GROMACS .gro file of C-alpha atoms in nm:
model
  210
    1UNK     CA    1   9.871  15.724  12.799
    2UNK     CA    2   9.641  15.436  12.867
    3UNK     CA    3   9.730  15.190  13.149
    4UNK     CA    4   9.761  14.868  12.977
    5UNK     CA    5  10.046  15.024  12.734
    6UNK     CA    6  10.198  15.189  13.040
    7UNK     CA    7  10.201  14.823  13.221
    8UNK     CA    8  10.347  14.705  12.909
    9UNK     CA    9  10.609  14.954  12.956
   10UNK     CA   10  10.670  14.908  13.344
   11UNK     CA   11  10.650  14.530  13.288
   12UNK     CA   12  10.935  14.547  13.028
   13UNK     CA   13  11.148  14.756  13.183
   14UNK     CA   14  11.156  14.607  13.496
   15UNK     CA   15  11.267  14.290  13.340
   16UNK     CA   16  11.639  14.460  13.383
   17UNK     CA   17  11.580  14.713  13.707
   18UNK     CA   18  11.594  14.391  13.906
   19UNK     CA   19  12.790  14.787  13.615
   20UNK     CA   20  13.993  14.666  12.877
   21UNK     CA   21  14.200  14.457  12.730
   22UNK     CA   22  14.282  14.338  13.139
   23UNK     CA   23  14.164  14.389  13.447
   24UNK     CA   24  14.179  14.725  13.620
   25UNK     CA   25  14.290  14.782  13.979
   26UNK     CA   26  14.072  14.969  14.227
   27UNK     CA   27  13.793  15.013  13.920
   28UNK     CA   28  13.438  14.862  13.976
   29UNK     CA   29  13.335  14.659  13.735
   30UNK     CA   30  12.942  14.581  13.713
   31UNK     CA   31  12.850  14.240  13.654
   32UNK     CA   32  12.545  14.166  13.508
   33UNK     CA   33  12.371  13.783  13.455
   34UNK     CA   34  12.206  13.710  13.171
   35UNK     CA   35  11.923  13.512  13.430
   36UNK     CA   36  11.673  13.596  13.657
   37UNK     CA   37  11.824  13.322  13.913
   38UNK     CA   38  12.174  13.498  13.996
   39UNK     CA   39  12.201  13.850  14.093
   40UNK     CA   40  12.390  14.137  13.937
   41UNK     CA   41  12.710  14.229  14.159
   42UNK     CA   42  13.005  14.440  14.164
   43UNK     CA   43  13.384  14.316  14.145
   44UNK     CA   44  13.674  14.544  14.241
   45UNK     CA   45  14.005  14.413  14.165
   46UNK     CA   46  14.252  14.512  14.459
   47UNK     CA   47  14.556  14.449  14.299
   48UNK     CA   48  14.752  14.170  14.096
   49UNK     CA   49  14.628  13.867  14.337
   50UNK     CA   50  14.317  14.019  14.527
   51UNK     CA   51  13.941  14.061  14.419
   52UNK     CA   52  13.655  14.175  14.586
   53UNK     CA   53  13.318  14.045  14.508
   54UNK     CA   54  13.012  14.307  14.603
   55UNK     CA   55  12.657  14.271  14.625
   56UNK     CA   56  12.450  14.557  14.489
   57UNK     CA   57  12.291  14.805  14.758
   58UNK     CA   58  11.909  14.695  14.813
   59UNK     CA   59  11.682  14.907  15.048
   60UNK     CA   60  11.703  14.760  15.442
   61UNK     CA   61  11.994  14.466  15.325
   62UNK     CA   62  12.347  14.511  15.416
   63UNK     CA   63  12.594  14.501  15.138
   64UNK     CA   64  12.762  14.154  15.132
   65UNK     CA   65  13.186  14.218  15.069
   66UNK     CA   66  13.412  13.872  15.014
   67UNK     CA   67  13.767  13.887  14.904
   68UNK     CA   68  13.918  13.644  14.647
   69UNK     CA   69  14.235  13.516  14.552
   70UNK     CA   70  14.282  13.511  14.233
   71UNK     CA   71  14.552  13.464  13.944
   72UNK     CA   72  14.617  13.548  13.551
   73UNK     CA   73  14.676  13.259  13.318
   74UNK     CA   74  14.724  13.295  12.943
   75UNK     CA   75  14.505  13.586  12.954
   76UNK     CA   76  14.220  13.446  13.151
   77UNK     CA   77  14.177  13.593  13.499
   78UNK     CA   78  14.089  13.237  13.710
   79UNK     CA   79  13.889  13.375  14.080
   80UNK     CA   80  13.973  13.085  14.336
   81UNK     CA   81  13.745  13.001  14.575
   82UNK     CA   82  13.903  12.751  14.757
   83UNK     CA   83  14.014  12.942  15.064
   84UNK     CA   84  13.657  13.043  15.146
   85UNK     CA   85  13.540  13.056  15.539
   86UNK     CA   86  13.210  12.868  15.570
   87UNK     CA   87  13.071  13.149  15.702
   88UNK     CA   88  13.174  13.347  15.369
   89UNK     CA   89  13.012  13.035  15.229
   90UNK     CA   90  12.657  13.107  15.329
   91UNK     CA   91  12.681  13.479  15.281
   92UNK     CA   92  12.743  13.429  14.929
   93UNK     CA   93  12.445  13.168  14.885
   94UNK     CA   94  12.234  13.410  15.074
   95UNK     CA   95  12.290  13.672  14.783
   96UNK     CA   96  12.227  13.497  14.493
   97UNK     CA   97  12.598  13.478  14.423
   98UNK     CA   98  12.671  13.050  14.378
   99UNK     CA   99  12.860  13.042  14.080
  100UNK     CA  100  13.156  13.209  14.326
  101UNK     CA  101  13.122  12.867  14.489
  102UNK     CA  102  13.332  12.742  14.235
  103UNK     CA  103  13.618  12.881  14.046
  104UNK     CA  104  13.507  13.153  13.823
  105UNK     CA  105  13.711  13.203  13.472
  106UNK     CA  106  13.700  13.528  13.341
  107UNK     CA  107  13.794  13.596  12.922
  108UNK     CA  108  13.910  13.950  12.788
  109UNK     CA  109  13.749  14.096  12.531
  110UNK     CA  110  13.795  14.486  12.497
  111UNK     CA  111  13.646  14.661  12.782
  112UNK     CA  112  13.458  14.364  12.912
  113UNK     CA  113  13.514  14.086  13.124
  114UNK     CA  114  13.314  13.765  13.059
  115UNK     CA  115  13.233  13.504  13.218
  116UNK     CA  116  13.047  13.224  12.913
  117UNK     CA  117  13.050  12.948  13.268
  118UNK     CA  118  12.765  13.127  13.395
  119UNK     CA  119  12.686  13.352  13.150
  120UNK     CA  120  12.798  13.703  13.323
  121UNK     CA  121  12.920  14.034  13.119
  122UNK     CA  122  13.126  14.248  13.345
  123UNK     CA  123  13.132  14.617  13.268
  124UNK     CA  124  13.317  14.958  13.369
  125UNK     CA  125  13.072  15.097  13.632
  126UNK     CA  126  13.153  15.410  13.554
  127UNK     CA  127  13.030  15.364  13.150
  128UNK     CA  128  12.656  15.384  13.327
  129UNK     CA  129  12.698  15.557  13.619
  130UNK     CA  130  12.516  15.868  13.499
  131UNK     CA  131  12.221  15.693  13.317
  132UNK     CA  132  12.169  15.374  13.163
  133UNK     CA  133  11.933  15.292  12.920
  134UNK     CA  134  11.701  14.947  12.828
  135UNK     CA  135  11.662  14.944  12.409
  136UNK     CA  136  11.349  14.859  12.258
  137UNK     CA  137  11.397  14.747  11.864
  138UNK     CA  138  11.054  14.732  11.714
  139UNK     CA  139  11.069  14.600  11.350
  140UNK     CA  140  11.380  14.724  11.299
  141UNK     CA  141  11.360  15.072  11.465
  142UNK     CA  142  11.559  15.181  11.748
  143UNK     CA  143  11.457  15.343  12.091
  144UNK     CA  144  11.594  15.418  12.378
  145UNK     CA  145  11.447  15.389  12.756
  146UNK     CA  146  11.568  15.580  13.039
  147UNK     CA  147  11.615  15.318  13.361
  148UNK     CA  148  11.539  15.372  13.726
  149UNK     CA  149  11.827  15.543  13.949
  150UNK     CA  150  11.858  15.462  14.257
  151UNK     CA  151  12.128  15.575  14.567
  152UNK     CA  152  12.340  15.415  14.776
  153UNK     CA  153  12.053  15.316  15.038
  154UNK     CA  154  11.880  15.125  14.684
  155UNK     CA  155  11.613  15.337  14.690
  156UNK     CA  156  11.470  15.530  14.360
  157UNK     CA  157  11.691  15.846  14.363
  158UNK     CA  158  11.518  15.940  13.993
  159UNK     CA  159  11.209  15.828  13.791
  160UNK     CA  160  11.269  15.775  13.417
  161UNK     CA  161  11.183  15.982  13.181
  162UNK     CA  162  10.925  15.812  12.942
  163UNK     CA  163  11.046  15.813  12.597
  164UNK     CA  164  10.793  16.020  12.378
  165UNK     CA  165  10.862  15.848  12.074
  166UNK     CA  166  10.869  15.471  12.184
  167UNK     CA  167  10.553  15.554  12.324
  168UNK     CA  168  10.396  15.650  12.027
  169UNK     CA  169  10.549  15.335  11.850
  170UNK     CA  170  10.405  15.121  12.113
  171UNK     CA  171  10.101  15.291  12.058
  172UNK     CA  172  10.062  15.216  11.684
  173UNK     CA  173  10.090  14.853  11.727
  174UNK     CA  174   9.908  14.801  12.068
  175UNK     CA  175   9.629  14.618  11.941
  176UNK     CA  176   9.854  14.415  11.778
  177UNK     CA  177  10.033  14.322  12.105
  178UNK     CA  178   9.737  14.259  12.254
  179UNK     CA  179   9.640  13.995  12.029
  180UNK     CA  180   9.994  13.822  12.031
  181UNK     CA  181  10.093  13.963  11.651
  182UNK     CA  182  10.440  14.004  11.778
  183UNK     CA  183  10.737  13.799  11.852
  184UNK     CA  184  10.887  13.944  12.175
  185UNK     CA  185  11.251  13.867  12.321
  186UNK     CA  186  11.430  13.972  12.562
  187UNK     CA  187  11.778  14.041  12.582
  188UNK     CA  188  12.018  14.060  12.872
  189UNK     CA  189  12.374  14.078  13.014
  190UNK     CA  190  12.596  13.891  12.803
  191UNK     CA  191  12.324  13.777  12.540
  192UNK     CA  192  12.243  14.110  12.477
  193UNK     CA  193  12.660  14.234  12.477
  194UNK     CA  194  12.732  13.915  12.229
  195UNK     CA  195  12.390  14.018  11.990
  196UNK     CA  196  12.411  14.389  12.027
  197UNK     CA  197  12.746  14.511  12.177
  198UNK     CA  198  12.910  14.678  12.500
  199UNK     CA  199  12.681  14.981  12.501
  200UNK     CA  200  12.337  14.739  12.545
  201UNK     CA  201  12.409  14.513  12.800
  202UNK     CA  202  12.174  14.686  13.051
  203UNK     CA  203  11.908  14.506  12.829
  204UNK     CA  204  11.731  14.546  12.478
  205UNK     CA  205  11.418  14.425  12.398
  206UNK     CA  206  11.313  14.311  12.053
  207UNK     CA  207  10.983  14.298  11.881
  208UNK     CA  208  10.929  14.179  11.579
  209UNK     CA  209  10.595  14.144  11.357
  210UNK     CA  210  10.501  13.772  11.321
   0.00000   0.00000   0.00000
């Protein structure tokens, strides 16, 4: 495989390596923004008026824990963030996590928690624990993309597996790519759970012949 189609590759990908019909106690759900301001976090609800807000592991950072109250109205769980220390305060700047500044309103819808405010899908962790994939749709066609996996310390635990196929497709219309012949958009968090479903919210990427 040449470099500049495995850059392409890399480059895409990496756009995403940057986890009901209520809320479930003690389960992890894995919040993922649909920006590249805000980070992706975890939030474990603790029971019916506590939930924990938890950064993702990155190599030689601390993870970042802060407890919220929070209630249930009319089916939408409201986090409050009015009782917050200001030391709490600047933890939660320092990790990309500002929305939390204010009160955060979280909709039902099946499995997944969102959050339209600020534009955050929230997930079962466990539904991509094992592996979780970025799609590529190329002119209609479907592929799938093996992500990174890291451990607990954030480090790369195991390399993905190139896709053999996408490869090929992305080889067929290379020199097309390189002279801008396709439309390309990216797809992530809740744009890509409200255009594509639960299952694709780790990302999908779309190309499309101009």
């Amino acid at each position: 495989m040449k470099k500049p189609l495995r850059i392409l590759i890399t480059l895409l990908i990496c756009l995403f390596a940057s986890e009901s019909y209520s809320q479930e106690y003690n389960k992890i759900y894995y919040g993922i923004v649909s920006d590249s301001i805000s980070r992706n976090h975890y939030l474990e609800f603790k029971n019916d008026s506590i939930v924990e807000l938890i950064s993702v592991l990155r190599h030689m950072q601390p993870q970042s824990r802060t407890s919220f109250s929070y209630s249930v109205e009319n089916g939408i769980i409201i986090i409050n963030s009015k009782k917050l220390k200001p030391k709490n305060t600047e933890e939660i700047k320092q990790y990309g996590f500002s929305q939390f500044l204010s009160n955060i309103q979280l909709g039902t819808e099946g499995k997944a928690l969102i959050d339209k405010e600020n534009k955050v899908v929230y997930v079962y962790l466990d539904d991509f624990k094992k592996a979780h994939y970025t799609t590529y749709i190329i002119n209609g066609e479907e592929f799938k993309q093996e992500n990174l996996t890291t451990n607990s310390y954030g480090l790369v635990k195991r390399e993905m597996k190139m896709n053999r196929k996408l490869k090929r497709k992305l080889r067929t219309i290379k020199s097309d790519l390189e002279k801008e012949k396709y439309n390309i958009v990216v797809y992530k968090g809740l744009d890509a759970y409200l255009k594509f479903g639960y299952d694709k919210v780790m990302g999908v990427i779309e190309l499309e012949r101009k």
